[in-house]
Short mmCIF file of N, CA, C and O and ligand atoms in Angstrom, two decimals:
data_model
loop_
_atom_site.label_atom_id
_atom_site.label_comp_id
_atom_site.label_asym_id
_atom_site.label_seq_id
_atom_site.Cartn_x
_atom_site.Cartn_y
_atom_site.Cartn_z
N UNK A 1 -4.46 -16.54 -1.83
CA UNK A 1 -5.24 -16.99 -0.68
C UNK A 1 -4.51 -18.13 0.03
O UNK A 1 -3.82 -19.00 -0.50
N UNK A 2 -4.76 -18.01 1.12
CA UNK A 2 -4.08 -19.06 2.03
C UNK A 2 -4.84 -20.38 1.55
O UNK A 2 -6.04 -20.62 1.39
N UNK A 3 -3.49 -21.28 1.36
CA UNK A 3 -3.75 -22.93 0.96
C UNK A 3 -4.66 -23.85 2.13
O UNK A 3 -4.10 -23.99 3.22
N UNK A 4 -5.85 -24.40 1.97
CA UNK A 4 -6.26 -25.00 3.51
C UNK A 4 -5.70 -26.64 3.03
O UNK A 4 -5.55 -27.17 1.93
N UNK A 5 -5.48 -27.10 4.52
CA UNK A 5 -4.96 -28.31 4.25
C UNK A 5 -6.51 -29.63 4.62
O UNK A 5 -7.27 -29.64 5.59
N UNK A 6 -6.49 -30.31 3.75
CA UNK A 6 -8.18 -30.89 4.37
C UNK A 6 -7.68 -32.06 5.49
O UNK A 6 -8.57 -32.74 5.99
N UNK A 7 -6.54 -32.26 5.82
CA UNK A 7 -6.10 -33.44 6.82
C UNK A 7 -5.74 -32.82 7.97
O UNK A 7 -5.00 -31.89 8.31
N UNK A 8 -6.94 -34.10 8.77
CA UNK A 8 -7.11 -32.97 10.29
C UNK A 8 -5.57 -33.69 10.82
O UNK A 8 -5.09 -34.75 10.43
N UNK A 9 -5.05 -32.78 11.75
CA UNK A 9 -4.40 -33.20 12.64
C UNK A 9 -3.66 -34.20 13.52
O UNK A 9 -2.54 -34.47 13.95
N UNK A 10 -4.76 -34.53 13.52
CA UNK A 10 -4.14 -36.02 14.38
C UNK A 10 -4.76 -36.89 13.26
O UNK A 10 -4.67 -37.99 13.79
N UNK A 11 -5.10 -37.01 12.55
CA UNK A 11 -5.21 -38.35 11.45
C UNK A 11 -3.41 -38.32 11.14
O UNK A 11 -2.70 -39.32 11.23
N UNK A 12 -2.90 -36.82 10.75
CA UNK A 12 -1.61 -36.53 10.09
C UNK A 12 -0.52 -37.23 10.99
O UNK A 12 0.49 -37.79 10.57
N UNK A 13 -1.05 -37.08 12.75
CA UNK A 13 -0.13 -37.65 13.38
C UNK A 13 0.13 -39.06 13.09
O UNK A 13 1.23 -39.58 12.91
N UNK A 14 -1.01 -39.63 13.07
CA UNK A 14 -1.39 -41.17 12.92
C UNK A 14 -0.60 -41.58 11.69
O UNK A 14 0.34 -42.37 11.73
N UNK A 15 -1.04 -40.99 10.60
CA UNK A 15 -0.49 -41.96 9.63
C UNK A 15 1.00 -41.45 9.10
O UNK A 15 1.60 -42.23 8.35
N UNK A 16 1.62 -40.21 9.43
CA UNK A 16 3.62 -40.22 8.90
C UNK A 16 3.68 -40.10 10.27
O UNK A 16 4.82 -39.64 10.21
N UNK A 17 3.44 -40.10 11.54
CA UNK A 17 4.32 -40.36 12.70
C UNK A 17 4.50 -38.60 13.17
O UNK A 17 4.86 -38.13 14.24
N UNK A 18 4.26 -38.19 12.43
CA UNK A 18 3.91 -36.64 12.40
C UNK A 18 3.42 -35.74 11.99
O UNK A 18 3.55 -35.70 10.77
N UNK A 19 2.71 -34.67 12.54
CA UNK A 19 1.49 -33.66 11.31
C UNK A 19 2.59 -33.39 10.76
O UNK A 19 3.69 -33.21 11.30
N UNK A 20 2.19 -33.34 9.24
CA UNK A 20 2.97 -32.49 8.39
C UNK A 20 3.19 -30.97 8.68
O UNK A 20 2.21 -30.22 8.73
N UNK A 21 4.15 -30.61 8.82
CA UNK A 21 3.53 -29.12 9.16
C UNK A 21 3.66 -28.13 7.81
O UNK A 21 4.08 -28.29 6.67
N UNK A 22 3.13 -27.12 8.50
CA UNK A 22 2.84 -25.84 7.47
C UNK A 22 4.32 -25.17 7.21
O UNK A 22 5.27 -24.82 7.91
N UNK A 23 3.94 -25.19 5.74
CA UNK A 23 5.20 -24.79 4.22
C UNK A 23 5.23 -23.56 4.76
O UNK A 23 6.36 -23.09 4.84
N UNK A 24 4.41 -22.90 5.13
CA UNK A 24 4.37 -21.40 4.93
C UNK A 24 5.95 -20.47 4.73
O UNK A 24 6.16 -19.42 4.14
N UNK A 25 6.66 -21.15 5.32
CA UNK A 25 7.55 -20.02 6.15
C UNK A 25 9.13 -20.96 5.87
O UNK A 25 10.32 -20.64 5.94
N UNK A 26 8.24 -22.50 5.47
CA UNK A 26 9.62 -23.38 5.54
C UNK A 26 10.57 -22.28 4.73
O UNK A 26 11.17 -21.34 5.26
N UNK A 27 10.57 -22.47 3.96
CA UNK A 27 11.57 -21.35 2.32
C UNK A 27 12.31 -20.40 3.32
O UNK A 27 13.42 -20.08 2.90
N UNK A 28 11.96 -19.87 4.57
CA UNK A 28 12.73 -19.03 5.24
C UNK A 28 13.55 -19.19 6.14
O UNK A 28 14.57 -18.57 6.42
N UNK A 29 12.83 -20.43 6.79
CA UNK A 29 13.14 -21.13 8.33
C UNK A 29 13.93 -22.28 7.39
O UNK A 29 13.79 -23.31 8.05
N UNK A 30 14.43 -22.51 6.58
CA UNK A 30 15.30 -23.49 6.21
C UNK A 30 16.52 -23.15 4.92
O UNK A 30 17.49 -23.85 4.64
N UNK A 31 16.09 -21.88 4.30
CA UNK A 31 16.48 -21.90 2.94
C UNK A 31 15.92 -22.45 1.88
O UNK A 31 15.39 -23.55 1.98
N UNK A 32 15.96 -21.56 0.32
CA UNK A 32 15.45 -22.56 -0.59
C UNK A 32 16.37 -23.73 -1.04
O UNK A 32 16.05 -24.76 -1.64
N UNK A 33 17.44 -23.38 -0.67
CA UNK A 33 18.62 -24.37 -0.91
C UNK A 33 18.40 -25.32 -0.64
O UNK A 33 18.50 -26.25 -1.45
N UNK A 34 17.86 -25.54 1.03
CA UNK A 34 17.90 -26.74 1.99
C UNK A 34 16.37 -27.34 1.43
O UNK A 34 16.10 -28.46 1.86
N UNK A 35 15.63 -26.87 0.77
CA UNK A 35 14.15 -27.19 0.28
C UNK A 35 14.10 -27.87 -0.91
O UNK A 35 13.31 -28.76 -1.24
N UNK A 36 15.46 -27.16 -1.86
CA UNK A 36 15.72 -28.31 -3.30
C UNK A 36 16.35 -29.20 -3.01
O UNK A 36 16.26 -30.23 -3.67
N UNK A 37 17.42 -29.09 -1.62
CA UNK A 37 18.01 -30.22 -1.44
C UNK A 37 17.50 -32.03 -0.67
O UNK A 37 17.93 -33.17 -0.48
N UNK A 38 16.38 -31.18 -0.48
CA UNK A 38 15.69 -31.75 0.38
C UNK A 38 14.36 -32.71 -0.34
O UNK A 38 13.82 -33.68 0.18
N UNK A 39 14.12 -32.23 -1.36
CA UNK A 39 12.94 -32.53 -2.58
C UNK A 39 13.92 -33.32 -3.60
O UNK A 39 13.36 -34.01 -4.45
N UNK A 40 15.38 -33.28 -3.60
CA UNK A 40 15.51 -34.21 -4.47
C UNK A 40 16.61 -35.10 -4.10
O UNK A 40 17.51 -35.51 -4.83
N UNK A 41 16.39 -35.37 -2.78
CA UNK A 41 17.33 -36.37 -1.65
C UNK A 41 16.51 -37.38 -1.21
O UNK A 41 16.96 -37.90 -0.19
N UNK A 42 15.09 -38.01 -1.76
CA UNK A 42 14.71 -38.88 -1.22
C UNK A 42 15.66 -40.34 -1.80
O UNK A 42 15.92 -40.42 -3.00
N UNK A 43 16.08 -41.29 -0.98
CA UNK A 43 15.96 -42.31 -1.67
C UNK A 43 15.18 -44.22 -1.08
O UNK A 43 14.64 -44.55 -0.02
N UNK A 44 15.49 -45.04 -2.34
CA UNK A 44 14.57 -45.87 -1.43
C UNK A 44 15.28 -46.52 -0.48
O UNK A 44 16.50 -46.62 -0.55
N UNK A 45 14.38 -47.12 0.74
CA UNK A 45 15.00 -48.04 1.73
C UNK A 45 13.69 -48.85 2.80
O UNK A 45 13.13 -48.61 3.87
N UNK A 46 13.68 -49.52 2.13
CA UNK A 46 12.70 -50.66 2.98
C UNK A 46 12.71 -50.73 4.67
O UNK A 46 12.14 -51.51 5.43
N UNK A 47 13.41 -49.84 4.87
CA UNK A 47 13.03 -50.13 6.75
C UNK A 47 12.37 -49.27 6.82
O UNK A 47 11.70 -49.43 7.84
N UNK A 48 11.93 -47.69 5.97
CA UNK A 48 11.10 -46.70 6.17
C UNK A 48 9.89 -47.32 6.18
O UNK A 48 9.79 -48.41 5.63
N UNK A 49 8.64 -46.63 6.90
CA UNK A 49 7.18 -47.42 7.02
C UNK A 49 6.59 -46.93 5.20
O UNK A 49 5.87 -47.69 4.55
N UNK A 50 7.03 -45.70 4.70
CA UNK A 50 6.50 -45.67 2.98
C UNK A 50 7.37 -45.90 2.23
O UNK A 50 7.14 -45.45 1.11
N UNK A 51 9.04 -46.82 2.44
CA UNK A 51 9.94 -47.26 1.81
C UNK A 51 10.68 -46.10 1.27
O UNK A 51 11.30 -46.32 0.23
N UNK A 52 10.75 -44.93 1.76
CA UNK A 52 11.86 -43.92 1.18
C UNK A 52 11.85 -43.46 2.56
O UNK A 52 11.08 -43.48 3.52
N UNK A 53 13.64 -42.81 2.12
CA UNK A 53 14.23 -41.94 3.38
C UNK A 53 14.35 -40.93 2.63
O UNK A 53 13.77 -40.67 1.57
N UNK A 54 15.60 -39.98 3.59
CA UNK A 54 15.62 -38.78 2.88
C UNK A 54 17.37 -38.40 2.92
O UNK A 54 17.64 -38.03 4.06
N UNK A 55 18.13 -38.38 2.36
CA UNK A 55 19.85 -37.69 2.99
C UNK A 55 19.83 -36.48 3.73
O UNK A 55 20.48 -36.42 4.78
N UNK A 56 19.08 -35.37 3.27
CA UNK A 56 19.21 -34.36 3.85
C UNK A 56 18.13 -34.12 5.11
O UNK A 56 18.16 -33.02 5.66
N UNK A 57 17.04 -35.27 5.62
CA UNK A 57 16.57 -35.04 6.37
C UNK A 57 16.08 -36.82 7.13
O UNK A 57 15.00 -37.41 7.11
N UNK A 58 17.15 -37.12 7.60
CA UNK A 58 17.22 -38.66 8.23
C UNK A 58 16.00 -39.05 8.53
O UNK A 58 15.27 -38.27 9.15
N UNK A 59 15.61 -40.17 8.21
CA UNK A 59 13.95 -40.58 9.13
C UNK A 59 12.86 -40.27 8.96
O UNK A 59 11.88 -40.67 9.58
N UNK A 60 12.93 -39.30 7.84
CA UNK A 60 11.28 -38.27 7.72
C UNK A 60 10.23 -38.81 7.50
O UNK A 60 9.96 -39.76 6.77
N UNK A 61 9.55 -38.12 8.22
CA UNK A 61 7.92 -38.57 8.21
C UNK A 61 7.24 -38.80 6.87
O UNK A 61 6.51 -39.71 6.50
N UNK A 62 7.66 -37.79 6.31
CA UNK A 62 6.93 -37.36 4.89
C UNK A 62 6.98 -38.58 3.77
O UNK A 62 8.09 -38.64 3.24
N UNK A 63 6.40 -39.19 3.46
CA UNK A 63 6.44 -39.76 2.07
C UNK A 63 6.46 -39.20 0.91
O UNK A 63 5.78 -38.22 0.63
N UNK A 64 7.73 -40.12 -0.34
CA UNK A 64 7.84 -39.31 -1.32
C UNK A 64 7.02 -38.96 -2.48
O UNK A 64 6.86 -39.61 -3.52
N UNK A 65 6.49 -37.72 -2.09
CA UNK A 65 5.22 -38.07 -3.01
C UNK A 65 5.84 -37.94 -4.19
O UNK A 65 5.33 -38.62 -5.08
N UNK A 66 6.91 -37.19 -4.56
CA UNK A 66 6.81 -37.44 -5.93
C UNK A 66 7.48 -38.46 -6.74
O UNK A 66 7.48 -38.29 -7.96
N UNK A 67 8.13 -39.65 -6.15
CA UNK A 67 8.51 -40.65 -6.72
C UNK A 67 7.90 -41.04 -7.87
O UNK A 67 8.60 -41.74 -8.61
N UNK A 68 6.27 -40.69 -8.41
CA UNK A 68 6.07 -41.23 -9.65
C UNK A 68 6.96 -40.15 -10.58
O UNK A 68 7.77 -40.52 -11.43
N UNK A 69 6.74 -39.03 -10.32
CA UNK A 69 6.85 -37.75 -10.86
C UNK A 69 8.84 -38.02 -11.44
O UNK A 69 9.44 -37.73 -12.48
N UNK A 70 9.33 -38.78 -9.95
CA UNK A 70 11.07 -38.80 -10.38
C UNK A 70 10.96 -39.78 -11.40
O UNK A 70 11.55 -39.52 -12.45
N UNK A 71 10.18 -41.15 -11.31
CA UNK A 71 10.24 -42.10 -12.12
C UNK A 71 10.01 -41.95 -13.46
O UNK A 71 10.53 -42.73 -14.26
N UNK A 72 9.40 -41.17 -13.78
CA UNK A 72 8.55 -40.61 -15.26
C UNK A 72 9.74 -39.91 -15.56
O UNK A 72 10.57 -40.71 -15.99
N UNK A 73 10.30 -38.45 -15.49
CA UNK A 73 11.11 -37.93 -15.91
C UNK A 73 12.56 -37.95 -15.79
O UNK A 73 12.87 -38.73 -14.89
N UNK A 74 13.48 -37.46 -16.29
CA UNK A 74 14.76 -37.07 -16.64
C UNK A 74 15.36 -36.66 -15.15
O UNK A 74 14.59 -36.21 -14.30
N UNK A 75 16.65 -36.81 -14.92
CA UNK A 75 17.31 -36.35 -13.60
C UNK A 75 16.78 -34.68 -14.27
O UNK A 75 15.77 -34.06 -13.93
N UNK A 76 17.49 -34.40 -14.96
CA UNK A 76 17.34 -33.01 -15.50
C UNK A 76 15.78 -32.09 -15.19
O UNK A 76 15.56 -31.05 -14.56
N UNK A 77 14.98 -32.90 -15.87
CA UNK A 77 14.11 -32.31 -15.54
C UNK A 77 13.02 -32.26 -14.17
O UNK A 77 12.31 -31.44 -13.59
N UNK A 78 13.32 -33.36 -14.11
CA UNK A 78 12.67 -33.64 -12.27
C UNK A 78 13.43 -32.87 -11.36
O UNK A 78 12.76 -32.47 -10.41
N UNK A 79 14.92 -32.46 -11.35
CA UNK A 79 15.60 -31.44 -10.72
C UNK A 79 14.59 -30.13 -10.81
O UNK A 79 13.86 -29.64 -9.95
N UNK A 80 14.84 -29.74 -12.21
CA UNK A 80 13.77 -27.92 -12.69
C UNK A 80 12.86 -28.06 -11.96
O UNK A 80 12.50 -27.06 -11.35
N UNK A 81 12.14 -29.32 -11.74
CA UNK A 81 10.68 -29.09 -10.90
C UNK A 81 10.78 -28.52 -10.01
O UNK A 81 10.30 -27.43 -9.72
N UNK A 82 11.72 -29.52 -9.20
CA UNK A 82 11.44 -29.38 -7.94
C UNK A 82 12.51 -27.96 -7.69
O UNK A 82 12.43 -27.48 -6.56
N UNK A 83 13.11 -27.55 -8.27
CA UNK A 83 14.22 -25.89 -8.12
C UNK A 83 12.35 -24.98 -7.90
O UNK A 83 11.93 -24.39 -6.90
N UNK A 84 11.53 -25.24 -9.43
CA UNK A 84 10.16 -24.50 -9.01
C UNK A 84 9.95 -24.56 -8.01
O UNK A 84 10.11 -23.45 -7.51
N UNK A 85 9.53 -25.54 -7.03
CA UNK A 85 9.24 -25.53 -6.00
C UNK A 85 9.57 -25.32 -5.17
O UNK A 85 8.81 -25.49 -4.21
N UNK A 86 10.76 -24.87 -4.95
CA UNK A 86 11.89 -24.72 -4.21
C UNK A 86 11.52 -22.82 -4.32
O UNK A 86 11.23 -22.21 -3.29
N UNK A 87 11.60 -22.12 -5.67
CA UNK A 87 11.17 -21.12 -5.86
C UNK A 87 9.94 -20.46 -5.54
O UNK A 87 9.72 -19.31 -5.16
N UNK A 88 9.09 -21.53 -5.80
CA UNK A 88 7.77 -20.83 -5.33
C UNK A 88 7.68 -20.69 -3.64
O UNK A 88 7.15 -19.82 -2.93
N UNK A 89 8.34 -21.79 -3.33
CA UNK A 89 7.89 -21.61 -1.39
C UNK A 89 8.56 -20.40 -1.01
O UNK A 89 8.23 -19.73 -0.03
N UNK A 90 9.61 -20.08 -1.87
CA UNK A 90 10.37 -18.74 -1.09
C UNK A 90 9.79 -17.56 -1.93
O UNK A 90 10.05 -16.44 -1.49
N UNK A 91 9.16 -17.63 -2.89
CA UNK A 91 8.19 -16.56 -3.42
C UNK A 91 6.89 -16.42 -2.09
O UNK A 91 6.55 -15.39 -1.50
N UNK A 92 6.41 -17.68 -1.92
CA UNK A 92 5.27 -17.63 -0.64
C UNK A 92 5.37 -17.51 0.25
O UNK A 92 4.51 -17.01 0.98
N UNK A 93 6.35 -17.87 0.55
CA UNK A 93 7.08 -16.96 2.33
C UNK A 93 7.32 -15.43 2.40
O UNK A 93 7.61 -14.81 3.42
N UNK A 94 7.20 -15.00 1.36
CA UNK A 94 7.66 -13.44 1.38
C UNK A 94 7.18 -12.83 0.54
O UNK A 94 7.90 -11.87 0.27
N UNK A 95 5.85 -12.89 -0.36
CA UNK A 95 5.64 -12.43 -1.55
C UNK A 95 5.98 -10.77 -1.87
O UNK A 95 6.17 -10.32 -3.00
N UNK A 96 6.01 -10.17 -0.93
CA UNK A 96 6.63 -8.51 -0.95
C UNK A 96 8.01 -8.58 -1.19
O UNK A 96 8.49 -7.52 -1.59
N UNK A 97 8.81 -9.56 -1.07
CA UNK A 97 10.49 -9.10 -1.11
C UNK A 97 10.79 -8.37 -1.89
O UNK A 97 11.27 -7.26 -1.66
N UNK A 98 10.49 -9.02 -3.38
CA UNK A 98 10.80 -8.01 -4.74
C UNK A 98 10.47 -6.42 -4.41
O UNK A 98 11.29 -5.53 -4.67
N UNK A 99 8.98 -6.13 -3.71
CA UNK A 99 8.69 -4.44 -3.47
C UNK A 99 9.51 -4.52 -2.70
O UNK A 99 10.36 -3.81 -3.24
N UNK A 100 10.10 -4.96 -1.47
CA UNK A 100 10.95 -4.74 -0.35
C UNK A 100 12.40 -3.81 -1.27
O UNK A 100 12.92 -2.69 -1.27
N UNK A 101 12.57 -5.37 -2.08
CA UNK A 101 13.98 -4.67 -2.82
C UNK A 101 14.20 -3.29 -3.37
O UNK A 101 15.11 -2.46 -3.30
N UNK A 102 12.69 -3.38 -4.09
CA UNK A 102 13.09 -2.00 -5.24
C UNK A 102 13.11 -1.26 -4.15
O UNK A 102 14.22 -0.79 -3.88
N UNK A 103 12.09 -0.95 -3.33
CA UNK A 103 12.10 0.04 -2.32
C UNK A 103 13.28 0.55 -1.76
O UNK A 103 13.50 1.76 -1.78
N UNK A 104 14.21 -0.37 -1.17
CA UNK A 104 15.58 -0.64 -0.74
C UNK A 104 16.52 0.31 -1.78
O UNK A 104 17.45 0.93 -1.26
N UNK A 105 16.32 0.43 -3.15
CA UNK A 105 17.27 0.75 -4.02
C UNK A 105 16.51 2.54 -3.77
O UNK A 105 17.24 3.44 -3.35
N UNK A 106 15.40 2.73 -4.02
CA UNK A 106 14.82 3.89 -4.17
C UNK A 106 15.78 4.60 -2.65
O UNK A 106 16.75 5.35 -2.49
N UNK A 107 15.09 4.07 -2.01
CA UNK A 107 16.03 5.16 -0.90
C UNK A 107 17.38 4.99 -0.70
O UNK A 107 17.72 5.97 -0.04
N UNK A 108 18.54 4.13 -0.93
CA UNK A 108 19.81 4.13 -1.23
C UNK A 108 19.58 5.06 -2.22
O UNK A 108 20.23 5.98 -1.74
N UNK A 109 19.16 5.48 -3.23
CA UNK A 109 19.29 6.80 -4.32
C UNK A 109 18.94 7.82 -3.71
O UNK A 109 19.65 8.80 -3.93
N UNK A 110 17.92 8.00 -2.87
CA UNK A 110 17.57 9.02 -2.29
C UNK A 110 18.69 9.39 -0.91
O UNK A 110 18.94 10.52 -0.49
N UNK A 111 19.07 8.48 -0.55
CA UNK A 111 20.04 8.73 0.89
C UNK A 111 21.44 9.27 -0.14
O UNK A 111 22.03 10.28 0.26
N UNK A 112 21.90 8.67 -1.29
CA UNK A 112 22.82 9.58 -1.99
C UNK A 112 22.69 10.50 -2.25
O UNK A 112 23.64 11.26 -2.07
N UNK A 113 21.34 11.06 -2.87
CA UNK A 113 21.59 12.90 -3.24
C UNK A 113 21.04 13.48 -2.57
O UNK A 113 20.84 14.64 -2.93
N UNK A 114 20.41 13.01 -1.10
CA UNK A 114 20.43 13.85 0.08
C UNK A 114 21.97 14.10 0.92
O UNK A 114 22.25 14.95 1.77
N UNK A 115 22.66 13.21 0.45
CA UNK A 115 24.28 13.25 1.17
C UNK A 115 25.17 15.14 0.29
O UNK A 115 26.16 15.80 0.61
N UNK A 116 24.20 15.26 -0.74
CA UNK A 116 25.01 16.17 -1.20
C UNK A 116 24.90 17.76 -0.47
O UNK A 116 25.83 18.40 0.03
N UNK A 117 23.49 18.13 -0.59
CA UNK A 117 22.96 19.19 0.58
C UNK A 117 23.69 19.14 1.90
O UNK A 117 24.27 20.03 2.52
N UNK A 118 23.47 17.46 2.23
CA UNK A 118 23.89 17.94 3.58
C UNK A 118 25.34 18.10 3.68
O UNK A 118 25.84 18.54 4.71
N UNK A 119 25.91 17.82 2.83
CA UNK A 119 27.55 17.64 3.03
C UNK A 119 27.96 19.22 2.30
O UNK A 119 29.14 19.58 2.30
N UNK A 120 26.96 20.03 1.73
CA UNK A 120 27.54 21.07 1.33
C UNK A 120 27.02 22.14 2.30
O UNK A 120 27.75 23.14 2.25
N UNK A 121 25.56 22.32 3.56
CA UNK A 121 25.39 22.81 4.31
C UNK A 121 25.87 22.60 5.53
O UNK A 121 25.49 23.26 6.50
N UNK A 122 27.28 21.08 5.61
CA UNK A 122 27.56 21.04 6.92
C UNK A 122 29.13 21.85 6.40
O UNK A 122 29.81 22.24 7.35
N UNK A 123 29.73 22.12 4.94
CA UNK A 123 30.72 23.44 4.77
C UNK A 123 30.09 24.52 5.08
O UNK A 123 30.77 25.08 5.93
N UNK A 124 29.18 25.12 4.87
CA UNK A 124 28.52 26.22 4.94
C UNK A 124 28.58 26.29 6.73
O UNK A 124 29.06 27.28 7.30
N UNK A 125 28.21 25.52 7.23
CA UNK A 125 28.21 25.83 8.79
C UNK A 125 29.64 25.91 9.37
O UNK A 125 29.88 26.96 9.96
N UNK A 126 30.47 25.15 9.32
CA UNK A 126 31.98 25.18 9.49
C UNK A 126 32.94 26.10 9.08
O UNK A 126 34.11 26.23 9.44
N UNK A 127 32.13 26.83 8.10
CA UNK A 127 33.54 27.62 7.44
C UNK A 127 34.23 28.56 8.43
O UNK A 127 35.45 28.71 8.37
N UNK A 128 33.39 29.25 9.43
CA UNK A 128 33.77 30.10 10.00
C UNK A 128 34.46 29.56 10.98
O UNK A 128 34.86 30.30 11.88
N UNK A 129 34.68 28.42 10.99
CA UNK A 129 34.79 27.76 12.80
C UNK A 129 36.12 27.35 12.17
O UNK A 129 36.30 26.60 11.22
N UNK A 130 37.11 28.10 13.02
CA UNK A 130 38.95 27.31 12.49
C UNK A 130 39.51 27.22 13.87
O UNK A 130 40.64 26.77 14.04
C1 HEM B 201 4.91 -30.71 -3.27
C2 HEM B 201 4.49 -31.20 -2.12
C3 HEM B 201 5.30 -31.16 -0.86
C4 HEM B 201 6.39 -30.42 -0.53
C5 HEM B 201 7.12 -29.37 -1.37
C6 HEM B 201 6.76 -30.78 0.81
C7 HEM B 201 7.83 -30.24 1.50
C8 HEM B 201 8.16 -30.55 2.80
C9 HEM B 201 9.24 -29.96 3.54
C10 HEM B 201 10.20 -28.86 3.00
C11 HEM B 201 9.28 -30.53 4.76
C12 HEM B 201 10.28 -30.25 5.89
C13 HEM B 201 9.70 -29.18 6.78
C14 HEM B 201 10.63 -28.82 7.91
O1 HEM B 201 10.77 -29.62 8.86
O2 HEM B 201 11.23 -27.73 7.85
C15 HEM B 201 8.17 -31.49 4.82
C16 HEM B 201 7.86 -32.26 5.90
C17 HEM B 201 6.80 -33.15 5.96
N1 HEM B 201 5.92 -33.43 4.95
FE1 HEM B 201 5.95 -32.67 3.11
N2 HEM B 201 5.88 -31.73 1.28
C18 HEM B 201 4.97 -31.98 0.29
C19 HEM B 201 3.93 -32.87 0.35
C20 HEM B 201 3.60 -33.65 1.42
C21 HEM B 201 2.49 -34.56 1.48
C22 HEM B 201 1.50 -34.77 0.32
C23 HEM B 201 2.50 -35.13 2.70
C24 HEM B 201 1.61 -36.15 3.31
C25 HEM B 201 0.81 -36.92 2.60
C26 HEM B 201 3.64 -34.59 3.43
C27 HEM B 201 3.98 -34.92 4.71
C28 HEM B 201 5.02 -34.37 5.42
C29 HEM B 201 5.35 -34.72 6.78
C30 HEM B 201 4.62 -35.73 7.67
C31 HEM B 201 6.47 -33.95 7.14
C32 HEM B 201 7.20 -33.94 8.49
C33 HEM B 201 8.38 -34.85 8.42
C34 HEM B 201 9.08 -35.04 9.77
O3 HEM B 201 9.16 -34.09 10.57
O4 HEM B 201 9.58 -36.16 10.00
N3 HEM B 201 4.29 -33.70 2.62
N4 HEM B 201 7.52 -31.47 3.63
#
């Protein structure tokens, strides 16, 4: 089911300088690459208004929410998290891909041993023609 967000709009403008916008699609419109790189590039800097920036995304609105989450754990494992998360948004941007794929393979098998008929009824039509 679609995630509802309970923060209206313009409160969102008001307090990061911008609505947060909707994940939905980020995982696609950015990469999951650019999404882990992006979740574990905050760092601190006191001229930001919530004291973190970001490397891979200069200036951002967003505060880091998970700074307790980095502080508590391991580079190691605060990385895995956020790779999950990184995974799940591109699982939620597309949740059919996987059927997309198999599907994809089913008819590449099927477009091969239909290549055989037709490649032995387009001899059958030619033979006579020299
Ligand atoms: C696990 C939780 C979260 C994840 C994975 C996440 C991820 C992201 C991503 C990937 C972007 C960049 C979107 C883009 O421009 O393509 C973004 C932007 C943003 N996020 Fe988050 N976010 C999370 C939680 C939050 C929370 C809790 C808030 C606010 C309290 C927030 C506020 C914002 C804002 C304001 C921006 C826009 C930044 C700008 O354009 O300067 N995010 N977020």
């Amino acid at each position: 089911d679609p995630m509802e967000n309970g923060m209206a709009e313009e409160d969102g403008k008001q307090w990061f300088g911008v609505t947060p916008p909707d994940l939905t699609l980020a995982a696609r419109h950015r990469s999951a690459d650019w999404v882990y790189s992006y979740l574990i590039n905050f760092y601190e800097d006191d001229s930001r208004p919530y004291g973190y920036n970001n490397h891979v995304f200069p200036n951002v609105g967003m505060p880091h929410v998970m700074a307790g989450m980095q502080q508590e754990l391991s580079e190691e494992e605060f990385k895995s998290n956020m790779g999950d998360i990184a995974n799940f948004m591109t699982y939620a941007a597309e949740p059919m891909a996987p059927t997309r794929e198999r599907i994809g393979v089913y008819v590449l098998v099927f477009l091969g041993i239909l290549l055989i008929p037709a490649y032995l009824l387009k001899k059958e039509y030619w033979k006579d023609v020299h």
